[in-house]
C-alpha cells in the first residue's frame, strides 16, 4: 500500500509539472520547501518517521514533498479563480491546504505509513496527530499563497525575491514552533480551529463566482480523499478505529462544497 501511495504521488507531481509547465518554477519551489521542512522534521526535530517507501533521501520519501507541491498548488489554483479580496487569498489557500491534511494524516499515521514520535509536546493532539502538524500545514498554505500573490504581480522578479520567499517559510515555521512550545496548547487548539471556521464562513459568504476550474485540478485533489478511504479499509482501521473516517468525510464534504461553486472544465 505504501508503494502505491508513493507511485501515485510521484505520478501526480510529474503530471502537474508537465500540464502546468508555465508554473514549473513555482511548483518545484514548493517541492523544495517541503523537502527542507521534512528533512528538518525527520532528522533534527525527530518528530516522525516514514516506513516502506522506496525513494527516501535523508530519510524523507520524495513522494511527501511531491504531495506538498500538489496540495498547495491545487489550492492556489482554486482560490485564484474566486472573487475573494486579495487580502484573503493566503488565508483561503491555507484553508484548502489544511482540509486535505486533516483527511490524510490521522488515517495514514494509524495505518503506519508514517509514525509520529514525541516531537515537541505530543500529549495534546487531534486523533493522534500533534497539533503543531496542522499549524505547520496552515502556515505552509498561508506563506505560499502570500508569496504567489506577490510574485504574480511582478513582471520579472529579481533573484533576491525568490531568496526572500524561500526564507520566509522557515522563519514563520520556526516562529510557529516557538508559539506552540510556549503558548498553552488549549489556546492554540481553539485559535486554529476558530480561524478555520472563520475562513470557511468568509469563503462561503464572499468567495466565489462561477469560473472554470480545470477538471484535472479537481480530480487530483479528490485522489487524496480516495486514497484515505482505500487505506482506511485496506489497513483494517474500519474495524479497530472507525472514528478515523470522520475527518475524511467532513473534509471531503468541504471540498465538494468548495469546488461545486465553480464550473469544471
Coordinates of C-alpha atoms in Angstrom, one line a residue:
X1 CA 0.0 0.0 0.0
X2 CA 2.8 2.4 0.8
X3 CA 4.5 1.9 -2.6
X4 CA 1.1 2.5 -4.2
X5 CA 0.8 5.8 -2.4
X6 CA 4.4 6.7 -3.4
X7 CA 3.9 5.9 -7.1
X8 CA 0.6 7.8 -7.1
X9 CA 2.1 11.0 -5.6
X10 CA 5.1 11.0 -7.8
X11 CA 2.9 10.4 -10.9
X12 CA 0.6 13.2 -10.0
X13 CA 3.6 15.5 -9.3
X14 CA 5.2 14.8 -12.7
X15 CA 1.8 15.2 -14.4
X16 CA 1.3 18.5 -12.8
X17 CA 4.8 19.7 -13.8
X18 CA 4.0 18.8 -17.4
X19 CA 0.4 20.0 -17.5
X20 CA 1.2 23.3 -15.7
X21 CA 4.7 23.8 -17.0
X22 CA 4.3 27.5 -17.1
X23 CA 4.3 27.3 -13.3
X24 CA 7.2 24.8 -13.1
X25 CA 9.5 27.0 -11.1
X26 CA 6.8 27.7 -8.6
X27 CA 5.8 24.1 -8.3
X28 CA 9.4 23.0 -7.9
X29 CA 10.0 25.7 -5.3
X30 CA 7.1 24.3 -3.2
X31 CA 8.6 20.9 -3.5
X32 CA 12.0 22.1 -2.3
X33 CA 10.5 23.9 0.6
X34 CA 8.5 20.8 1.6
X35 CA 11.7 18.7 1.3
X36 CA 13.6 21.0 3.6
X37 CA 10.9 21.1 6.2
X38 CA 10.5 17.3 6.1
X39 CA 14.3 16.8 6.4
X40 CA 14.2 19.1 9.5
X41 CA 11.2 17.2 10.9
X42 CA 12.7 13.8 10.5
X43 CA 16.4 14.4 11.2
X44 CA 16.6 17.3 13.6
X45 CA 13.3 17.6 15.4
X46 CA 12.8 13.8 15.3
X47 CA 9.0 14.3 15.3
X48 CA 8.1 11.4 13.0
X49 CA 9.5 8.6 10.7
X50 CA 8.4 7.2 7.4
X51 CA 8.3 3.5 6.6
X52 CA 8.0 1.3 3.4
X53 CA 8.9 4.0 0.8
X54 CA 11.4 3.3 -1.9
X55 CA 12.9 6.7 -2.7
X56 CA 14.0 8.2 0.7
X57 CA 16.9 10.7 0.5
X58 CA 17.8 11.9 4.0
X59 CA 15.1 9.7 5.4
X60 CA 12.3 11.6 3.6
X61 CA 10.3 9.9 0.8
X62 CA 10.3 12.1 -2.4
X63 CA 6.6 11.4 -2.6
X64 CA 6.0 13.6 0.5
X65 CA 7.3 16.9 -0.8
X66 CA 5.6 16.0 -4.0
X67 CA 2.4 15.9 -2.0
X68 CA 3.2 19.3 -0.5
X69 CA 3.5 20.7 -4.0
X70 CA 0.4 19.1 -5.3
X71 CA -1.8 20.1 -2.4
X72 CA -0.7 23.7 -2.1
X73 CA -0.5 24.4 -5.8
X74 CA -4.1 23.0 -6.4
X75 CA -5.3 25.1 -3.5
X76 CA -3.9 28.2 -5.1
X77 CA -5.5 27.2 -8.5
X78 CA -8.9 27.0 -6.8
X79 CA -8.6 30.3 -4.8
X80 CA -7.1 32.1 -7.9
X81 CA -10.5 31.6 -9.6
X82 CA -12.5 33.2 -6.8
X83 CA -13.6 36.8 -6.4
X84 CA -12.1 36.9 -2.9
X85 CA -10.3 40.0 -1.8
X86 CA -6.6 39.6 -2.5
X87 CA -6.1 40.2 1.3
X88 CA -7.9 36.9 1.9
X89 CA -6.1 34.8 -0.6
X90 CA -3.4 33.5 1.7
X91 CA -6.0 32.6 4.4
X92 CA -8.2 30.8 1.9
X93 CA -5.2 29.0 0.4
X94 CA -4.2 27.8 3.9
X95 CA -7.8 26.6 4.5
X96 CA -7.9 24.5 1.3
X97 CA -4.4 23.2 2.1
X98 CA -5.3 22.1 5.6
X99 CA -8.5 20.3 4.9
X100 CA -6.6 17.7 2.8
X101 CA -4.1 17.2 5.6
X102 CA -6.9 16.7 8.1
X103 CA -8.3 14.0 5.9
X104 CA -4.9 12.3 5.3
X105 CA -2.8 12.5 8.4
X106 CA -4.9 10.6 11.0
X107 CA -5.6 7.7 8.7
X108 CA -2.0 7.4 7.4
X109 CA -0.4 7.7 10.8
X110 CA -2.7 5.0 12.3
X111 CA -2.1 2.8 9.3
X112 CA 1.7 3.0 9.9
X113 CA 2.6 4.9 6.7
X114 CA 4.3 7.4 8.9
X115 CA 4.8 7.3 12.7
X116 CA 4.7 10.3 15.0
X117 CA 7.2 10.3 17.8
X118 CA 7.4 12.6 20.9
X119 CA 8.3 15.7 18.9
X120 CA 7.6 18.8 20.9
X121 CA 4.6 18.1 23.0
X122 CA 2.6 15.1 21.7
X123 CA 0.3 14.9 24.7
X124 CA -2.1 17.3 23.0
X125 CA -3.2 16.1 19.6
X126 CA -6.1 15.6 17.2
X127 CA -6.8 11.9 16.7
X128 CA -3.2 11.0 17.5
X129 CA -1.6 13.8 15.4
X130 CA 0.2 16.6 17.2
X131 CA -1.4 20.0 16.8
X132 CA 1.7 21.6 15.6
X133 CA 1.5 19.5 12.4
X134 CA -1.8 21.1 11.4
X135 CA -0.4 24.5 12.4
X136 CA 2.6 23.9 10.1
X137 CA 0.3 23.0 7.2
X138 CA -1.7 26.1 7.7
X139 CA 1.4 28.2 7.8
X140 CA 2.7 26.5 4.6
X141 CA -0.5 27.3 2.7
X142 CA -0.6 30.8 4.0
X143 CA 3.0 31.7 3.2
X144 CA 3.0 30.1 -0.3
X145 CA -0.4 31.8 -1.0
X146 CA 1.0 35.1 0.0
X147 CA 4.2 34.6 -2.0
X148 CA 2.2 33.7 -5.1
X149 CA 0.2 36.9 -4.9
X150 CA 3.5 38.9 -4.5
X151 CA 5.3 37.1 -7.3
X152 CA 2.4 37.1 -9.8
X153 CA 2.1 40.9 -9.6
X154 CA 5.8 41.3 -10.6
X155 CA 6.7 41.1 -14.3
X156 CA 10.3 39.8 -13.8
X157 CA 11.0 39.1 -10.1
X158 CA 14.6 39.6 -9.2
X159 CA 16.6 36.6 -7.9
X160 CA 16.6 38.0 -4.4
X161 CA 12.8 37.9 -4.3
X162 CA 12.9 34.1 -4.6
X163 CA 15.5 34.0 -1.9
X164 CA 13.4 36.1 0.5
X165 CA 10.4 34.0 -0.3
X166 CA 12.4 30.8 0.4
X167 CA 13.5 32.2 3.8
X168 CA 10.0 33.4 4.8
X169 CA 8.5 29.9 5.3
X170 CA 11.3 28.6 7.6
X171 CA 11.2 31.8 9.6
X172 CA 7.4 31.6 10.1
X173 CA 7.6 27.8 10.7
X174 CA 10.1 28.3 13.5
X175 CA 8.0 31.1 15.0
X176 CA 5.1 28.7 14.9
X177 CA 7.1 26.1 16.7
X178 CA 8.1 28.7 19.3
X179 CA 4.5 29.6 19.9
X180 CA 3.4 26.0 20.2
X181 CA 6.1 25.3 22.7
X182 CA 5.4 28.3 25.0
X183 CA 1.7 29.1 24.4
X184 CA -0.8 26.8 26.1
X185 CA -1.9 24.0 23.7
X186 CA -5.5 24.5 24.5
X187 CA -5.3 28.1 23.4
X188 CA -3.6 27.2 20.2
X189 CA -6.2 24.5 19.5
X190 CA -9.1 26.8 19.7
X191 CA -7.3 29.6 17.8
X192 CA -6.5 27.2 14.9
X193 CA -10.0 25.7 14.6
X194 CA -11.7 29.0 15.3
X195 CA -9.6 30.5 12.5
X196 CA -10.6 27.6 10.2
X197 CA -14.3 28.2 11.0
X198 CA -14.0 32.0 10.4
X199 CA -12.2 31.5 7.0
X200 CA -14.9 28.9 6.0
X201 CA -17.6 31.4 6.7
X202 CA -15.9 34.2 4.8
X203 CA -15.3 31.9 1.8
X204 CA -19.0 30.8 2.0
X205 CA -20.3 34.4 2.1
X206 CA -18.0 36.3 -0.2
X207 CA -15.9 33.8 -2.0
X208 CA -16.8 32.6 -5.4
X209 CA -18.0 33.3 -8.8
X210 CA -18.8 30.6 -11.4
X211 CA -15.4 30.3 -13.1
X212 CA -13.8 27.4 -14.9
X213 CA -11.6 25.1 -12.8
X214 CA -9.6 22.5 -14.8
X215 CA -11.1 19.1 -14.2
X216 CA -7.6 17.6 -13.5
X217 CA -7.2 20.0 -10.6
X218 CA -10.4 18.7 -9.0
X219 CA -9.6 15.1 -9.8
X220 CA -6.1 15.4 -8.3
X221 CA -7.5 16.7 -5.1
X222 CA -10.1 14.0 -5.0
X223 CA -7.4 11.4 -5.3
X224 CA -6.1 12.3 -1.8
X225 CA -9.5 11.6 -0.3
X226 CA -9.9 8.4 -2.2
X227 CA -6.5 7.3 -1.0
X228 CA -7.6 7.9 2.6
X229 CA -10.7 5.8 2.1
X230 CA -8.7 3.0 0.5
X231 CA -6.1 3.0 3.3
X232 CA -8.8 3.2 5.9
X233 CA -10.4 0.0 4.7
X234 CA -7.3 -1.8 3.4
X235 CA -5.5 -1.5 6.8
X236 CA -8.5 -2.6 8.8
X237 CA -8.9 0.7 10.6
X238 CA -12.7 0.4 9.9
X239 CA -12.8 -2.4 12.4
X240 CA -10.4 -1.1 15.1
X241 CA -10.7 2.7 14.8
X242 CA -13.8 3.6 12.8
X243 CA -13.9 7.2 14.1
X244 CA -10.9 8.0 11.9
X245 CA -13.2 8.2 8.9
X246 CA -15.0 11.2 10.4
X247 CA -12.3 13.9 9.4
X248 CA -12.0 12.3 5.9
X249 CA -15.8 12.6 5.3
X250 CA -16.1 16.1 6.7
X251 CA -13.1 17.3 4.7
X252 CA -14.4 15.8 1.6
X253 CA -17.8 17.5 2.1
X254 CA -16.0 20.8 2.4
X255 CA -14.0 20.0 -0.7
X256 CA -17.2 19.2 -2.6
X257 CA -18.8 22.4 -1.4
X258 CA -15.8 24.4 -2.5
X259 CA -15.5 23.0 -6.0
X260 CA -19.2 22.9 -6.6
X261 CA -19.3 26.7 -6.8
X262 CA -17.2 26.5 -10.0
X263 CA -17.8 25.3 -13.5
X264 CA -15.5 22.4 -14.1
X265 CA -13.7 22.3 -17.5

